[in-house]
Amino acid sequence: MKLSDVAKKVGVSPITISRALGNPEIVSEDLRQTILRTVDEMGYIPNLAARALAGRHNGIIGVITPALHHHGFAGLMIGIEDCLRTTEFRVQYSNTLHHADGEAGELRSFLTQKPAGVIIAGAESYHDLLSLIENAACPIAHITDLSQEPERLVVGLDHYAAGAEPTRFLLSRGYERIGFIGRGTDIRSRRRKEGYEAAMGEAGRFDADLAIGGNEGSSTGLGRELFARLLQRVPDIDAVFAQSDDLALGVLIECAARGIRVPEDVGICGFNDLEFSAFTQPTLTTVQIPRYDIGYRVADMLRRAIRDEPPGENKVDCGFSIIPRGSTR
């Protein structure tokens, strides 16, 4: 099935079919709907490789992420896709699973396909990426911790502050022996741990034994395990700042199994404000990240850059919010 076959069926030129599929805003709505209906009926599939050879790009926006498997990434995905849904662009994902040594390879793979643009959604390191980004033929946007290198087309937040402020919140509620539970292997978790340590140090409460982590992915089971180990190490712990709501839920379950009262004996603060955190018993205090807004804004930045439009802002701090609930007094 060729483009010319669709054009003959509709009664227009092949270039009109190409415009309707690649730049729908320049074709009338009635004609576009006729073309799309005919494309579906005839089973025509556009040749993206040919499109890339004929034009600037193949119409694909690549998204490189370390955590496509984690439900916390869903909000970012929905934001990206909502922004691009009515455009000529389509999204493809690549999942590095937090392996920094694979990030450059994934970016290089996307770039060989002549994409419209790329979103790097949480790179562990830019050491091997910067030269590729500087020489790329398409714009590249970033979701980052704001301490990282990119200064253009960046949306993110200060994860150091997102570790320090929840710790200060727990201190303000009267907790003193506050533990930190997290993977600690990626840059965002490390920055939050640094913020936690600084806030505890300011309060004269820092104790290295209060922090514990693991290399496994965040899960409820890991939260139970890490909290049990932390109790053995520091029996007088009275609060936990967990680096995901999954981990926080594990702490909550372990407290229930041991008869530890929450929030009276132990306070719990999670991270990400996942849906279930508002429905546990007690409900989970957590840190809310505007994931949808981050995804939408970075996709909009990239869309503007592809079309050579002004980006608005080059670097956006989307911030975070502490959501107090029943797991802290």
Coordinates of C-alpha atoms in Angstrom, one line a residue:
M1 CA 0.0 0.0 0.0
K2 CA 1.5 3.3 -1.1
L3 CA 0.8 6.9 -0.4
S4 CA -0.2 7.4 -4.0
D5 CA -2.9 4.7 -3.6
V6 CA -4.5 6.6 -0.7
A7 CA -4.3 9.8 -2.7
K8 CA -6.0 8.2 -5.7
K9 CA -8.8 6.8 -3.5
V10 CA -9.5 10.2 -1.8
G11 CA -9.0 12.2 -5.0
V12 CA -6.3 14.5 -3.9
S13 CA -2.5 14.7 -4.5
P14 CA 0.0 12.6 -2.6
I15 CA 1.4 15.8 -1.0
T16 CA -2.0 16.6 0.5
I17 CA -2.1 13.1 2.1
S18 CA 1.5 13.7 3.4
R19 CA 0.5 17.0 4.9
A20 CA -2.6 15.6 6.5
L21 CA -0.5 12.9 8.3
G22 CA 2.5 15.0 9.1
N23 CA 1.1 18.5 9.6
P24 CA -2.6 18.1 10.3
E25 CA -3.1 21.7 11.2
I26 CA -2.6 22.9 7.7
V27 CA -5.4 20.7 6.2
S28 CA -9.1 21.3 6.7
E29 CA -10.7 19.2 9.4
D30 CA -13.2 17.6 7.0
L31 CA -10.5 16.6 4.5
R32 CA -8.3 15.4 7.3
Q33 CA -11.0 13.1 8.7
T34 CA -11.7 11.8 5.2
I35 CA -8.0 11.0 4.8
L36 CA -7.7 9.4 8.2
R37 CA -10.8 7.2 7.5
T38 CA -9.4 6.1 4.2
V39 CA -6.0 5.4 5.7
D40 CA -7.6 3.1 8.2
E41 CA -9.8 1.4 5.6
M42 CA -7.0 0.7 3.2
G43 CA -4.5 -0.3 6.0
Y44 CA -1.8 2.3 4.9
I45 CA 1.2 2.5 7.2
P46 CA 3.5 5.6 6.7
N47 CA 7.1 4.8 6.1
L48 CA 8.9 6.8 8.7
A49 CA 12.3 6.1 7.3
A50 CA 11.2 7.6 4.0
R51 CA 9.7 10.5 5.8
A52 CA 12.9 11.2 7.6
L53 CA 14.9 11.1 4.4
A54 CA 12.4 13.5 2.7
G55 CA 12.2 15.9 5.6
R56 CA 13.8 17.2 8.8
H57 CA 12.7 14.3 11.0
N58 CA 10.6 11.1 11.2
G59 CA 7.9 12.6 13.5
I60 CA 9.0 10.6 16.5
I61 CA 9.8 12.0 19.9
G62 CA 12.0 9.7 21.9
V63 CA 11.8 9.6 25.7
I64 CA 14.7 8.0 27.7
T65 CA 13.7 7.2 31.3
P66 CA 15.3 5.1 34.0
A67 CA 12.0 4.0 35.5
L68 CA 9.3 3.3 32.9
H69 CA 8.4 0.2 35.0
H70 CA 7.6 2.3 38.1
H71 CA 4.0 3.6 38.6
G72 CA 5.4 6.9 39.8
F73 CA 6.4 7.6 36.2
A74 CA 2.9 7.3 34.9
G75 CA 2.1 10.9 35.7
L76 CA 5.0 12.1 33.6
M77 CA 4.0 9.8 30.7
I78 CA 0.4 11.1 30.7
G79 CA 1.6 14.7 30.8
I80 CA 4.0 14.2 27.8
E81 CA 1.4 12.3 25.8
D82 CA -1.5 14.8 26.6
C83 CA 0.7 17.6 25.3
L84 CA 1.6 15.8 22.1
R85 CA -1.7 14.0 21.4
T86 CA -3.1 16.5 19.0
T87 CA 0.2 17.2 17.2
E88 CA 1.9 15.4 14.4
F89 CA 4.4 13.9 16.8
R90 CA 4.3 10.3 18.3
V91 CA 6.2 9.1 21.4
Q92 CA 8.6 6.2 21.8
Y93 CA 10.1 5.1 25.1
S94 CA 13.4 3.6 26.1
N95 CA 14.0 2.3 29.7
T96 CA 17.5 2.3 31.1
L97 CA 16.6 0.8 34.5
H98 CA 18.9 3.3 36.2
H99 CA 22.0 2.0 34.4
A100 CA 24.0 5.1 33.7
D101 CA 26.3 3.3 31.3
G102 CA 23.3 2.6 29.0
E103 CA 22.1 6.2 28.7
A104 CA 24.5 7.3 25.9
G105 CA 23.7 4.2 23.9
E106 CA 20.0 4.8 24.1
L107 CA 20.4 8.4 23.0
R108 CA 22.7 7.5 20.2
S109 CA 20.2 4.8 19.0
F110 CA 17.4 7.4 18.9
L111 CA 19.5 10.0 17.1
T112 CA 20.4 7.5 14.3
Q113 CA 16.7 7.4 13.5
K114 CA 16.4 11.1 12.8
P115 CA 13.8 11.9 15.5
A116 CA 11.9 15.1 15.8
G117 CA 13.3 15.5 19.3
V118 CA 14.3 13.6 22.5
I119 CA 13.3 14.0 26.1
I120 CA 15.9 12.7 28.6
A121 CA 13.6 12.1 31.6
G122 CA 16.0 11.6 34.5
A123 CA 19.6 10.9 33.4
E124 CA 21.9 9.6 36.1
S125 CA 24.9 11.3 34.6
Y126 CA 25.6 13.7 31.7
H127 CA 29.3 12.8 31.5
D128 CA 28.8 10.7 28.3
L129 CA 25.7 12.6 27.0
L130 CA 26.9 16.2 26.6
S131 CA 28.9 15.7 23.4
L132 CA 26.0 13.8 21.8
I133 CA 23.5 16.6 22.9
E134 CA 25.8 19.4 21.6
N135 CA 26.1 17.7 18.2
A136 CA 22.5 16.4 17.9
A137 CA 20.5 17.5 14.8
C138 CA 17.3 17.8 16.8
P139 CA 16.4 19.6 20.1
I140 CA 16.8 17.6 23.3
A141 CA 14.8 18.5 26.4
H142 CA 15.4 17.3 30.0
I143 CA 13.7 16.4 33.2
T144 CA 16.4 16.8 35.8
D145 CA 17.5 17.5 39.3
L146 CA 18.2 21.3 38.9
S147 CA 21.9 20.8 40.0
Q148 CA 22.6 18.8 36.8
E149 CA 24.4 20.3 33.8
P150 CA 21.7 21.2 31.2
E151 CA 20.7 24.9 31.2
R152 CA 18.3 24.8 28.2
L153 CA 15.0 23.1 27.8
V154 CA 15.0 21.9 31.4
V155 CA 12.1 21.1 33.7
G156 CA 12.6 19.6 37.1
L157 CA 13.0 20.3 40.8
D158 CA 15.6 20.7 43.5
H159 CA 15.8 17.3 45.1
Y160 CA 18.2 18.5 47.8
A161 CA 15.4 20.8 49.0
A162 CA 12.9 18.0 48.6
G163 CA 14.9 16.0 51.1
A164 CA 15.6 18.9 53.6
E165 CA 12.1 20.4 53.8
P166 CA 10.2 17.1 54.7
T167 CA 12.9 16.4 57.3
R168 CA 12.4 19.9 58.8
F169 CA 8.6 19.2 58.7
L170 CA 9.1 16.0 60.8
L171 CA 11.3 17.9 63.2
S172 CA 8.7 20.6 63.6
R173 CA 6.2 17.9 64.6
G174 CA 8.3 16.9 67.5
Y175 CA 10.1 13.9 66.1
E176 CA 13.8 13.7 66.9
R177 CA 15.3 10.3 65.8
I178 CA 14.3 10.5 62.2
G179 CA 15.4 7.7 59.9
F180 CA 16.0 7.8 56.1
I181 CA 15.0 4.9 53.9
G182 CA 15.7 4.7 50.2
R183 CA 17.6 3.1 47.4
G184 CA 20.2 5.8 47.4
T185 CA 21.7 4.7 44.1
D186 CA 20.4 7.4 41.7
I187 CA 21.2 11.1 41.7
R188 CA 17.7 12.2 42.8
S189 CA 17.7 9.9 45.9
R190 CA 21.3 10.9 46.7
R191 CA 20.4 14.6 46.6
R192 CA 17.4 14.0 48.9
K193 CA 19.6 12.1 51.3
E194 CA 22.1 15.0 51.3
G195 CA 19.2 17.4 52.1
Y196 CA 18.0 15.1 54.9
E197 CA 21.5 15.0 56.4
A198 CA 21.8 18.8 56.2
A199 CA 18.5 19.4 58.0
M200 CA 19.3 16.8 60.7
G201 CA 22.7 18.4 61.1
E202 CA 21.2 21.9 61.5
A203 CA 19.0 20.5 64.2
G204 CA 21.9 18.8 66.0
R205 CA 20.2 15.4 65.3
F206 CA 22.4 13.8 62.6
D207 CA 23.3 10.2 63.2
A208 CA 24.7 8.2 60.3
D209 CA 23.1 5.0 61.7
L210 CA 19.6 6.5 61.0
A211 CA 20.0 6.1 57.2
I212 CA 19.6 2.8 55.5
G213 CA 19.1 1.8 51.9
G214 CA 19.3 -1.0 49.3
N215 CA 20.1 -1.5 45.7
E216 CA 16.8 -3.2 44.8
G217 CA 13.9 -1.2 43.3
S218 CA 11.5 0.5 45.7
S219 CA 8.8 -1.8 46.9
T220 CA 6.5 -2.4 49.9
G221 CA 8.4 -5.5 50.8
L222 CA 11.7 -3.6 50.8
G223 CA 10.2 -1.0 53.0
R224 CA 9.3 -3.6 55.6
E225 CA 12.7 -5.2 55.4
L226 CA 14.7 -1.9 55.7
F227 CA 12.5 -0.6 58.6
A228 CA 13.0 -3.9 60.5
R229 CA 16.8 -3.6 60.0
L230 CA 16.7 0.0 61.1
L231 CA 14.8 -0.9 64.3
Q232 CA 17.5 -3.4 65.2
R233 CA 20.2 -0.8 64.6
V234 CA 18.3 2.2 66.3
P235 CA 15.6 0.9 68.6
D236 CA 14.6 4.4 69.7
I237 CA 13.8 5.7 66.2
D238 CA 10.6 7.8 66.2
A239 CA 10.1 8.8 62.5
V240 CA 10.9 7.6 59.0
F241 CA 11.3 9.6 55.8
A242 CA 10.9 7.0 53.1
Q243 CA 12.0 7.8 49.5
S244 CA 8.8 6.4 47.9
D245 CA 5.3 5.8 49.0
D246 CA 5.9 2.1 48.3
L247 CA 8.6 2.1 51.0
A248 CA 6.5 4.1 53.3
L249 CA 3.6 1.6 53.0
G250 CA 6.1 -1.2 53.9
V251 CA 7.1 0.8 57.1
L252 CA 3.4 1.3 57.9
I253 CA 2.7 -2.5 57.6
E254 CA 5.7 -3.4 59.6
C255 CA 4.6 -1.0 62.4
A256 CA 1.2 -2.7 62.4
A257 CA 2.7 -6.1 62.6
R258 CA 4.9 -5.1 65.6
G259 CA 2.1 -3.1 67.4
I260 CA 3.9 0.2 66.9
R261 CA 1.5 3.1 66.9
V262 CA 1.5 5.5 64.0
P263 CA 1.8 8.5 64.4
E264 CA 2.2 8.4 68.2
D265 CA 5.3 6.1 68.4
V266 CA 6.6 6.5 64.9
G267 CA 5.8 9.1 62.3
I268 CA 6.0 8.2 58.6
C269 CA 6.5 10.5 55.6
G270 CA 6.6 9.1 52.0
F271 CA 7.5 10.5 48.7
N272 CA 5.5 10.9 45.4
D273 CA 1.9 11.1 46.7
L274 CA 0.8 7.9 44.9
E275 CA -2.9 7.3 44.8
F276 CA -3.0 4.7 47.6
S277 CA -1.3 7.1 50.1
A278 CA -4.6 8.9 50.7
F279 CA -6.4 5.6 51.5
T280 CA -4.1 3.7 53.9
Q281 CA -4.9 3.5 57.6
P282 CA -3.7 5.9 58.8
T283 CA -3.3 7.9 55.6
L284 CA 0.3 8.7 54.6
T285 CA 2.0 12.0 54.9
T286 CA 4.0 12.4 51.7
V287 CA 5.8 14.7 49.3
Q288 CA 3.8 15.6 46.2
I289 CA 5.7 16.0 42.9
P290 CA 3.7 17.6 40.1
R291 CA 4.6 14.8 37.7
Y292 CA 1.9 15.5 35.2
D293 CA 2.8 19.2 35.0
I294 CA 6.5 18.3 34.6
G295 CA 5.7 15.9 31.7
Y296 CA 3.4 18.4 30.0
R297 CA 5.8 21.3 30.3
V298 CA 8.9 19.5 29.1
A299 CA 6.9 18.2 26.1
D300 CA 5.6 21.7 25.3
M301 CA 9.2 23.1 25.5
L302 CA 10.4 20.5 23.1
R303 CA 7.4 21.0 20.7
R304 CA 8.2 24.7 20.6
A305 CA 11.9 24.0 20.0
I306 CA 11.1 21.6 17.1
R307 CA 8.9 24.3 15.5
D308 CA 11.6 27.0 16.1
E309 CA 9.2 28.9 18.4
P310 CA 10.4 30.7 21.6
P311 CA 10.5 28.3 24.5
G312 CA 9.1 30.7 27.1
E313 CA 11.4 29.7 29.9
N314 CA 14.6 27.7 29.4
K315 CA 14.8 26.2 32.9
V316 CA 11.7 25.6 35.1
D317 CA 11.6 24.6 38.7
C318 CA 8.2 22.8 39.3
G319 CA 8.8 22.5 43.0
F320 CA 7.1 20.1 45.4
S321 CA 4.5 20.2 48.2
I322 CA 4.4 18.4 51.6
I323 CA 1.0 16.8 52.1
P324 CA 0.4 16.3 55.9
R325 CA -1.9 13.3 56.7
G326 CA -2.5 10.8 59.4
S327 CA 0.9 9.1 59.6
T328 CA 2.5 12.2 61.3
R329 CA 1.3 14.0 64.4

